[in-house]
Amino acid sequence: MTTVSFDREPASYRHWHLRIEPPIAWLELDVDEQGGLVEGYELKLNSYDLGVDIELYDAVQRLRFEHPEVAAVVITSAKEKVFCAGANIRMLAGSPHEWKVNFCKFTNETRNGIEDATENSGQTYIAAVNGSCAGGGYEMALACEEIILVDDNSSTVALPEVSLLGVLPGTGGLTRLVDKRGVRKDRADVFATRPDGIRGKTAVDWRLVDELVPRRQFREVVHRRAGEIAARSTRPADAKGIKLGPLERIETGDEIRYRHVTAKLGNGLVEITVHGPGADDWFLAMTRELDDLILRLRVNEPELGTWVIRTEGDPVAVLDHERRVLGGGDWLCKEMVLYFKRTLKRLDVTSRSLIALVEPGSCFAGMLLELALACDRQYMLDGEECASVVLSEANFGVFPMGNGLSRVESRFYGESAQLDRLKGERDRSLGPVEAVEWGLVTDAPDELDWDDEIRIVLEGRAALSPDALTGMEANHRFVGPETMETKIFGR
């Protein structure tokens, strides 16, 4: 398969037009039929592949960071009488299993990001469905807060996958129908098995869309509705955005190196090191780099089934930086926190074995301790030069998982007394003995056994079936309540 880059910026888009008219932004889908990410298919009828989704993800990110003046985003089509036909069928038919998995996962994450912007950033998304809308196209509309459908006696919304392809909709359509839009389950059953879709008044009555508008009035009504929604937003219209410039990245055959994140590849492993603060822009820069690395490794390195995660730096510096960000109180600090939350969630659902190694010189403190807590196992070196971990306020709900719980809550699910005790240990350096006692690490081998113990763990992991492991890990990582988000990824 093609080596995939996630580097995009609006001037390079082939499939989307982004137009800013404060307080509204317009995202128009205009897919280049010959612009597929790989050869072998044409992207007809505004169908999409990973390349189309990468541009959408980039646009969603830029709107949050570069355009605080935007309070409503309209997703629509630049083509006549077609909104979006969904994921390209020929692309899916010709793709290996791991490509399909990562494609759907990335699409889900982008749509969850749209909902996150609506819920937490005052940047509400509206789907202006100005033509036929099927499969993944309707699932994209479902990620928006409101759906406005053109009334032209031909445009429909549909989830035809079951009846036409014999597969389930792959990016949250069935879940959002009943959990988000409140469609009655019998009507959802009819809709999801009807290949021709539903239009007009029935679509409104069944809650498949929110409003029906004649074509001649469509643009005017959508603009007015977006303006009404924007007027209720908490976005700071007079704030200045921050430019998301190109990432500084150096790639060799066995290494990917950013300013604050490095990854060494080989022997079935990826060894990831996140470096602690060294500049004022560290938090956002580190998050962007980690996000990009996760995405690139998922798609381009499917055979590297185990990721080893380390940190290097000063735990005190991490906690100082964390306090400045969490206490900042402005829109930008909030967006950075939300972005790190989404990146950690991306790690949570990554189909790889995740092993954290806590060694002397590590800075698994507060927000960076979340990286270790996201892993399937944590090993801590017990030696003359002691490693440590530090809990902070950030570990108790600032960065929730998809199940709505913090990673500490998920680790100690149902153990409220233990959680209360751990809260009392905040901001205190915990060495190997205490970390084991408190249940924050899996084991703490001494320095005589460390190399052999870790080698055995990693070799043992490599000897097992990656498919079995990822299925096992996915079941272990999300305890407790099921949410719309866990349903979407779990189905």
Coordinates of C-alpha atoms in Angstrom, one line a residue:
M1 CA 0.0 0.0 0.0
T2 CA 1.0 3.6 -0.4
T3 CA 2.9 5.3 2.4
V4 CA 0.4 7.8 3.8
S5 CA 1.2 11.3 5.1
F6 CA -1.4 13.2 7.1
D7 CA 0.2 16.5 6.3
R8 CA -2.4 18.8 4.8
E9 CA -3.3 22.5 4.6
P10 CA -6.3 24.2 2.9
A11 CA -4.3 25.3 -0.2
S12 CA -3.5 21.7 -0.9
Y13 CA -7.0 20.3 -0.5
R14 CA -8.2 18.3 -3.6
H15 CA -11.6 17.4 -2.2
W16 CA -12.9 20.1 0.1
H17 CA -13.4 23.9 -0.2
L18 CA -13.1 25.8 3.1
R19 CA -14.5 29.3 3.2
I20 CA -14.6 31.5 6.2
E21 CA -17.4 34.1 6.6
P22 CA -17.3 34.9 10.3
P23 CA -19.0 33.7 12.4
I24 CA -19.8 30.9 9.9
A25 CA -17.4 28.6 8.0
W26 CA -18.5 26.6 4.9
L27 CA -17.0 23.2 4.2
E28 CA -18.0 22.1 0.8
L29 CA -17.3 18.5 -0.4
D30 CA -16.2 18.5 -4.0
V31 CA -14.4 15.2 -4.5
D32 CA -12.0 14.9 -7.4
E33 CA -12.9 11.6 -9.0
Q34 CA -9.3 11.0 -10.1
G35 CA -7.9 12.0 -6.7
G36 CA -7.9 8.7 -4.9
L37 CA -5.1 8.1 -2.4
V38 CA -4.1 4.9 -4.3
E39 CA -4.8 3.7 -7.8
G40 CA -7.6 1.4 -8.8
Y41 CA -10.8 3.3 -8.2
E42 CA -12.6 6.5 -9.1
L43 CA -14.3 8.6 -6.4
K44 CA -17.6 9.1 -8.1
L45 CA -20.7 10.8 -6.6
N46 CA -18.7 12.5 -3.8
S47 CA -17.6 9.1 -2.4
Y48 CA -14.6 9.2 -0.2
D49 CA -11.4 7.4 0.7
L50 CA -8.8 8.0 3.4
G51 CA -7.4 11.0 1.5
V52 CA -10.8 12.8 1.6
D53 CA -11.1 12.1 5.3
I54 CA -7.5 13.4 6.0
E55 CA -8.5 16.7 4.5
L56 CA -11.7 16.8 6.6
Y57 CA -9.7 16.1 9.8
D58 CA -7.2 18.9 8.9
A59 CA -10.0 21.3 8.3
V60 CA -11.7 20.5 11.6
Q61 CA -8.5 21.0 13.5
R62 CA -7.7 24.3 11.8
L63 CA -11.2 25.6 12.5
R64 CA -10.7 25.0 16.2
F65 CA -7.2 26.5 16.5
E66 CA -6.9 29.0 13.7
H67 CA -10.4 30.4 13.7
P68 CA -11.8 31.2 17.1
E69 CA -14.2 33.7 15.3
V70 CA -16.0 30.8 13.7
A71 CA -19.0 29.6 15.8
A72 CA -20.9 27.5 13.3
V73 CA -19.6 25.2 10.5
V74 CA -21.8 24.1 7.6
I75 CA -20.9 20.9 5.9
T76 CA -22.4 20.7 2.4
S77 CA -21.7 19.6 -1.1
A78 CA -20.4 21.6 -4.1
K79 CA -22.0 19.2 -6.5
E80 CA -25.5 19.4 -7.9
K81 CA -28.0 16.9 -6.4
V82 CA -25.5 14.8 -4.6
F83 CA -24.3 15.3 -1.0
C84 CA -22.1 12.2 -0.5
A85 CA -22.4 8.6 -1.5
G86 CA -20.2 7.4 1.4
A87 CA -17.0 5.3 1.4
N88 CA -15.9 4.3 -2.0
I89 CA -16.9 0.6 -2.5
R90 CA -14.1 -0.2 -5.0
M91 CA -11.6 1.3 -2.6
L92 CA -12.9 -0.9 0.2
A93 CA -13.1 -4.0 -2.0
G94 CA -9.4 -3.7 -3.0
S95 CA -8.0 -2.9 0.4
P96 CA -6.4 -5.3 2.9
H97 CA -8.2 -5.9 6.3
E98 CA -5.9 -3.7 8.3
W99 CA -6.4 -0.8 5.9
K100 CA -10.1 -1.0 6.2
V101 CA -9.9 -1.1 10.0
N102 CA -7.7 1.9 10.3
F103 CA -9.7 3.8 7.6
C104 CA -13.0 3.3 9.6
K105 CA -11.2 4.0 12.9
F106 CA -9.8 7.3 11.6
T107 CA -13.2 8.3 10.1
N108 CA -14.9 7.6 13.5
E109 CA -12.3 9.7 15.3
T110 CA -12.8 12.6 13.0
R111 CA -16.6 12.5 13.4
N112 CA -16.2 12.2 17.2
G113 CA -14.0 15.3 16.9
I114 CA -16.8 17.2 15.1
E115 CA -19.1 16.3 17.9
D116 CA -16.5 17.3 20.5
A117 CA -16.2 20.7 18.8
T118 CA -19.9 21.1 19.0
E119 CA -20.2 20.0 22.6
N120 CA -17.1 21.6 24.1
S121 CA -15.8 24.4 21.9
G122 CA -18.9 26.3 20.9
Q123 CA -18.2 25.5 17.2
T124 CA -21.4 23.8 16.1
Y125 CA -21.6 21.7 13.0
I126 CA -24.6 21.7 10.7
A127 CA -25.1 19.3 7.7
A128 CA -26.7 21.0 4.7
V129 CA -27.8 18.0 2.7
N130 CA -28.4 19.4 -0.7
G131 CA -28.7 16.1 -2.6
S132 CA -28.7 12.3 -2.3
C133 CA -27.0 11.2 0.9
A134 CA -26.1 7.6 1.5
G135 CA -24.0 5.3 3.7
G136 CA -21.0 7.1 5.1
G137 CA -22.3 10.4 3.7
Y138 CA -25.3 10.1 6.0
E139 CA -23.1 9.0 8.8
M140 CA -21.0 12.2 8.3
A141 CA -24.3 14.2 8.5
L142 CA -25.2 12.3 11.7
A143 CA -22.0 13.6 13.3
C144 CA -23.4 17.2 12.9
E145 CA -25.7 18.7 15.5
E146 CA -28.4 19.5 13.0
I147 CA -29.3 18.1 9.6
I148 CA -31.2 20.2 7.0
L149 CA -32.4 18.3 4.0
V150 CA -33.3 19.8 0.6
D151 CA -36.9 19.1 -0.4
D152 CA -36.8 18.4 -4.1
N153 CA -38.7 15.1 -4.4
S154 CA -35.6 13.2 -5.1
S155 CA -33.0 13.7 -2.4
T156 CA -32.9 11.0 0.3
V157 CA -31.0 9.9 3.3
A158 CA -30.1 6.3 3.4
L159 CA -28.0 3.6 5.1
P160 CA -28.1 0.9 2.3
E161 CA -25.2 -1.2 3.4
V162 CA -27.2 -4.1 4.8
S163 CA -29.5 -4.5 1.9
L164 CA -27.0 -3.8 -0.9
L165 CA -23.7 -5.0 0.4
G166 CA -24.6 -7.4 3.3
V167 CA -22.4 -5.4 5.8
L168 CA -23.3 -3.1 8.6
P169 CA -22.6 0.7 8.4
G170 CA -19.1 1.0 9.6
T171 CA -18.8 4.5 11.1
G172 CA -21.4 4.9 13.8
G173 CA -24.6 5.3 11.7
L174 CA -26.8 2.7 13.5
T175 CA -25.6 3.9 17.0
R176 CA -26.2 7.6 16.3
L177 CA -29.6 6.9 14.9
V178 CA -31.0 5.6 18.2
D179 CA -28.6 7.0 20.8
K180 CA -28.2 10.5 19.4
R181 CA -31.2 11.3 17.3
G182 CA -33.7 9.2 19.2
V183 CA -35.0 7.3 16.2
R184 CA -37.5 4.7 17.3
K185 CA -35.9 1.2 17.0
D186 CA -38.6 -0.2 14.7
R187 CA -38.2 2.8 12.4
A188 CA -34.4 2.5 12.6
D189 CA -34.8 -1.2 11.6
V190 CA -36.9 -0.3 8.6
F191 CA -34.6 2.5 7.6
A192 CA -31.4 0.5 7.8
T193 CA -32.8 -2.3 5.6
R194 CA -34.3 -0.1 3.0
P195 CA -31.9 0.5 0.0
D196 CA -33.8 3.4 -1.5
G197 CA -33.7 5.6 1.6
I198 CA -36.3 8.1 2.9
R199 CA -37.0 11.6 1.9
G200 CA -39.3 14.5 2.6
K201 CA -41.7 14.8 5.5
T202 CA -41.2 11.1 6.5
A203 CA -37.5 11.8 7.1
V204 CA -38.4 14.7 9.4
D205 CA -41.2 12.7 11.2
W206 CA -38.8 9.9 11.9
R207 CA -36.1 12.3 13.2
L208 CA -33.7 11.3 10.4
V209 CA -33.3 15.0 9.6
D210 CA -34.3 18.1 11.5
E211 CA -35.7 20.3 8.8
L212 CA -36.9 20.1 5.2
V213 CA -36.3 23.2 2.9
P214 CA -37.3 23.7 -0.8
R215 CA -34.2 24.0 -3.1
R216 CA -34.9 27.6 -4.1
Q217 CA -34.8 28.7 -0.4
F218 CA -32.1 26.2 0.8
R219 CA -29.0 28.4 0.9
E220 CA -30.8 31.2 2.5
V221 CA -32.4 29.1 5.3
V222 CA -29.1 27.3 6.0
H223 CA -27.3 30.6 6.3
R224 CA -30.0 32.0 8.6
R225 CA -30.0 28.9 10.8
A226 CA -26.2 28.9 11.1
G227 CA -26.3 32.5 12.1
E228 CA -28.9 31.8 14.8
I229 CA -26.7 28.9 16.2
A230 CA -23.6 31.1 16.0
A231 CA -25.3 33.8 18.0
R232 CA -25.6 31.5 21.0
S233 CA -21.9 30.4 20.9
T234 CA -19.4 31.1 23.6
R235 CA -16.5 31.3 21.0
P236 CA -14.5 34.5 21.5
A237 CA -15.2 36.4 18.3
D238 CA -12.4 38.9 18.9
A239 CA -9.7 36.4 19.7
K240 CA -6.7 35.8 17.5
G241 CA -6.2 32.2 16.2
I242 CA -2.9 30.3 16.3
K243 CA -1.4 29.0 13.1
L244 CA -0.9 25.2 12.8
G245 CA 2.3 25.3 10.7
P246 CA 4.0 22.3 9.1
L247 CA 5.4 19.7 11.6
E248 CA 9.1 19.3 11.8
R249 CA 9.7 15.7 11.1
I250 CA 12.8 13.7 10.1
E251 CA 12.3 10.1 8.8
T252 CA 14.9 7.5 8.2
G253 CA 14.5 3.8 7.6
D254 CA 14.2 3.0 11.2
E255 CA 13.3 6.2 13.0
I256 CA 10.7 9.0 13.0
R257 CA 12.0 12.1 14.8
Y258 CA 10.0 15.2 15.8
R259 CA 11.0 18.1 18.1
H260 CA 9.5 16.4 21.2
V261 CA 8.7 12.9 20.2
T262 CA 10.8 10.1 18.7
A263 CA 10.1 6.6 17.5
K264 CA 12.5 3.8 16.7
L265 CA 11.2 1.0 14.5
G266 CA 12.3 -2.6 14.2
N267 CA 12.1 -6.2 15.4
G268 CA 8.3 -6.0 15.6
L269 CA 8.5 -3.0 17.9
V270 CA 8.0 0.7 18.0
E271 CA 9.9 2.4 20.8
I272 CA 8.3 5.8 21.4
T273 CA 9.8 8.4 23.6
V274 CA 8.0 11.6 24.6
H275 CA 10.3 14.4 25.8
G276 CA 9.2 16.7 28.5
P277 CA 8.8 20.5 28.3
G278 CA 11.7 22.6 26.9
A279 CA 9.7 25.5 25.3
D280 CA 6.6 27.5 25.9
D281 CA 4.8 25.8 23.0
W282 CA 5.7 22.3 24.2
F283 CA 2.2 21.1 25.0
L284 CA 0.5 21.8 21.7
A285 CA 3.6 20.9 19.7
M286 CA 4.0 17.6 21.5
T287 CA 0.4 16.7 21.1
R288 CA 0.4 17.4 17.4
E289 CA 3.5 15.3 17.0
L290 CA 2.2 12.4 19.0
D291 CA -1.1 12.5 17.1
D292 CA 0.7 12.5 13.8
L293 CA 2.9 9.6 14.9
I294 CA 0.0 7.4 16.0
L295 CA -1.7 8.0 12.7
R296 CA 1.3 7.3 10.6
L297 CA 2.3 4.1 12.5
R298 CA -1.3 2.7 12.4
V299 CA -1.5 3.0 8.6
N300 CA 2.1 2.6 7.4
E301 CA 3.5 0.1 10.0
P302 CA 0.8 -2.5 10.6
E303 CA 3.3 -5.3 11.2
L304 CA 4.8 -3.6 14.2
G305 CA 2.4 -4.9 16.8
T306 CA 3.9 -3.7 20.0
W307 CA 4.6 -0.1 21.0
V308 CA 6.9 0.6 23.9
I309 CA 6.3 4.1 25.4
R310 CA 8.8 6.0 27.4
T311 CA 9.2 9.6 28.6
E312 CA 12.3 11.7 29.3
G313 CA 12.5 14.9 31.2
D314 CA 11.8 16.7 34.5
P315 CA 8.5 15.7 36.2
V316 CA 8.4 19.1 38.0
A317 CA 8.6 20.9 34.6
V318 CA 5.7 18.7 33.3
L319 CA 3.6 19.6 36.3
D320 CA 4.5 23.3 36.1
H321 CA 3.5 23.3 32.4
E322 CA 0.3 21.4 33.2
R323 CA -0.7 24.0 35.8
R324 CA -0.2 26.9 33.4
V325 CA -2.4 25.2 30.7
L326 CA -5.1 23.9 33.0
G327 CA -5.2 27.3 34.9
G328 CA -5.0 29.4 31.7
G329 CA -8.7 29.8 31.4
D330 CA -8.7 31.1 27.8
W331 CA -10.1 29.4 24.7
L332 CA -6.7 28.3 23.4
C333 CA -5.7 26.5 26.7
K334 CA -9.1 24.8 26.6
E335 CA -8.5 23.7 23.0
M336 CA -5.1 22.3 23.8
V337 CA -6.5 20.3 26.7
L338 CA -9.3 19.0 24.4
Y339 CA -6.8 18.1 21.7
F340 CA -4.6 16.1 24.1
K341 CA -7.8 14.3 25.3
R342 CA -8.6 13.3 21.7
T343 CA -5.0 12.1 21.1
L344 CA -5.1 10.0 24.2
K345 CA -8.4 8.5 23.1
R346 CA -6.7 7.7 19.7
L347 CA -4.1 5.8 21.7
D348 CA -6.8 4.0 23.7
V349 CA -8.4 2.5 20.5
T350 CA -5.2 1.8 18.7
S351 CA -5.0 -1.9 17.8
R352 CA -1.5 -2.5 19.2
S353 CA 0.0 -3.9 22.4
L354 CA 1.0 -0.9 24.5
I355 CA 3.8 -1.3 27.1
A356 CA 5.0 1.6 29.3
L357 CA 8.5 1.6 30.7
V358 CA 9.1 3.9 33.7
E359 CA 12.9 4.4 34.1
P360 CA 15.2 6.9 35.8
G361 CA 15.0 10.1 33.9
S362 CA 11.3 9.5 33.0
C363 CA 8.7 12.2 33.5
F364 CA 5.5 10.2 33.8
A365 CA 3.8 12.9 35.8
G366 CA 0.3 14.3 35.6
M367 CA -0.7 14.7 32.0
L368 CA 2.2 12.5 30.8
L369 CA 1.3 9.8 33.3
E370 CA -1.9 9.4 31.2
L371 CA 0.3 7.9 28.5
A372 CA 1.4 5.1 30.9
L373 CA -2.1 4.6 32.2
A374 CA -3.3 4.2 28.6
C375 CA -1.0 1.2 28.1
D376 CA -1.9 -2.4 28.7
R377 CA 1.0 -2.9 31.1
Q378 CA 3.4 -0.7 33.0
Y379 CA 6.9 -1.7 34.2
M380 CA 9.0 0.4 36.5
L381 CA 12.7 0.0 37.2
D382 CA 13.6 -0.4 40.9
G383 CA 17.3 0.5 41.3
E384 CA 19.8 2.7 43.0
E385 CA 18.6 5.6 40.9
C386 CA 14.9 5.4 41.4
A387 CA 12.3 6.0 38.8
S388 CA 9.0 7.7 39.9
V389 CA 5.5 8.6 38.8
V390 CA 3.4 11.5 40.0
L391 CA -0.4 11.8 40.1
S392 CA -2.0 15.2 39.6
E393 CA -5.4 16.7 39.2
A394 CA -5.1 15.9 35.5
N395 CA -5.4 12.2 36.2
F396 CA -8.9 12.5 37.8
G397 CA -11.2 13.5 34.9
V398 CA -9.5 16.2 32.8
F399 CA -8.8 13.7 30.0
P400 CA -11.7 11.2 30.1
M401 CA -11.7 8.0 28.0
G402 CA -14.5 7.1 25.6
N403 CA -16.4 5.4 28.5
G404 CA -16.6 8.8 30.3
L405 CA -14.2 7.7 33.1
S406 CA -10.6 8.8 33.8
R407 CA -7.9 6.2 33.2
V408 CA -7.4 5.9 36.9
E409 CA -11.1 5.3 37.4
S410 CA -11.1 2.7 34.7
R411 CA -8.0 1.0 36.3
F412 CA -9.7 0.8 39.6
Y413 CA -13.3 0.5 38.5
G414 CA -15.7 0.0 41.4
E415 CA -13.0 0.7 44.0
S416 CA -14.1 4.1 45.2
A417 CA -12.1 3.9 48.4
Q418 CA -8.9 3.2 46.4
L419 CA -9.6 6.2 44.2
D420 CA -10.1 8.4 47.3
R421 CA -6.8 7.3 48.7
L422 CA -5.0 7.9 45.4
K423 CA -6.4 11.5 45.3
G424 CA -4.6 12.0 48.6
E425 CA -1.4 11.1 46.9
R426 CA -1.6 13.8 44.3
D427 CA 1.6 15.9 43.5
R428 CA 3.8 13.4 45.4
S429 CA 6.6 11.5 43.8
L430 CA 5.9 7.8 44.1
G431 CA 8.8 5.4 43.8
P432 CA 8.7 1.7 42.6
V433 CA 7.6 0.2 45.9
E434 CA 4.8 2.7 46.4
A435 CA 3.8 2.6 42.7
V436 CA 3.4 -1.2 43.0
E437 CA 1.6 -0.9 46.4
W438 CA -0.9 1.6 44.9
G439 CA -1.4 -0.5 41.8
L440 CA -0.2 2.1 39.4
V441 CA 2.3 -0.2 37.7
T442 CA 2.2 -3.9 36.7
D443 CA 5.6 -4.8 38.2
A444 CA 8.9 -3.2 39.3
P445 CA 11.8 -5.5 38.6
D446 CA 15.2 -4.6 40.1
E447 CA 18.1 -3.5 37.9
L448 CA 19.6 -7.0 37.9
D449 CA 16.5 -8.5 36.4
W450 CA 15.2 -5.5 34.4
D451 CA 16.7 -6.2 31.0
D452 CA 15.8 -9.9 31.0
E453 CA 12.3 -9.3 32.4
I454 CA 11.5 -6.6 29.7
R455 CA 13.0 -8.8 27.0
I456 CA 10.8 -11.7 28.0
V457 CA 7.7 -9.5 28.1
L458 CA 8.4 -8.1 24.6
E459 CA 9.4 -11.4 23.0
G460 CA 6.4 -13.1 24.6
R461 CA 4.1 -10.4 23.1
A462 CA 5.6 -10.8 19.7
A463 CA 5.1 -14.6 19.8
L464 CA 1.3 -14.2 20.2
S465 CA -1.3 -13.6 17.5
P466 CA -1.7 -9.8 17.0
D467 CA -5.3 -10.3 16.1
A468 CA -6.0 -12.2 19.3
L469 CA -4.1 -9.6 21.4
T470 CA -5.9 -6.6 19.9
G471 CA -9.2 -8.2 20.5
M472 CA -8.3 -9.0 24.1
E473 CA -6.9 -5.6 24.8
A474 CA -10.0 -3.8 23.3
N475 CA -12.1 -5.7 25.8
H476 CA -9.8 -4.9 28.7
R477 CA -9.3 -1.2 28.1
F478 CA -13.0 0.0 28.4
V479 CA -14.6 -1.1 31.6
G480 CA -17.8 0.2 33.2
P481 CA -20.5 2.2 31.4
E482 CA -21.1 1.9 27.7
T483 CA -21.4 5.2 25.9
M484 CA -22.3 6.2 22.3
E485 CA -18.5 6.4 21.7
T486 CA -17.6 3.0 23.0
K487 CA -20.5 1.5 21.1
I488 CA -19.3 3.1 17.9
F489 CA -15.8 1.7 18.3
G490 CA -17.0 -1.6 19.7
R491 CA -19.4 -2.4 16.9

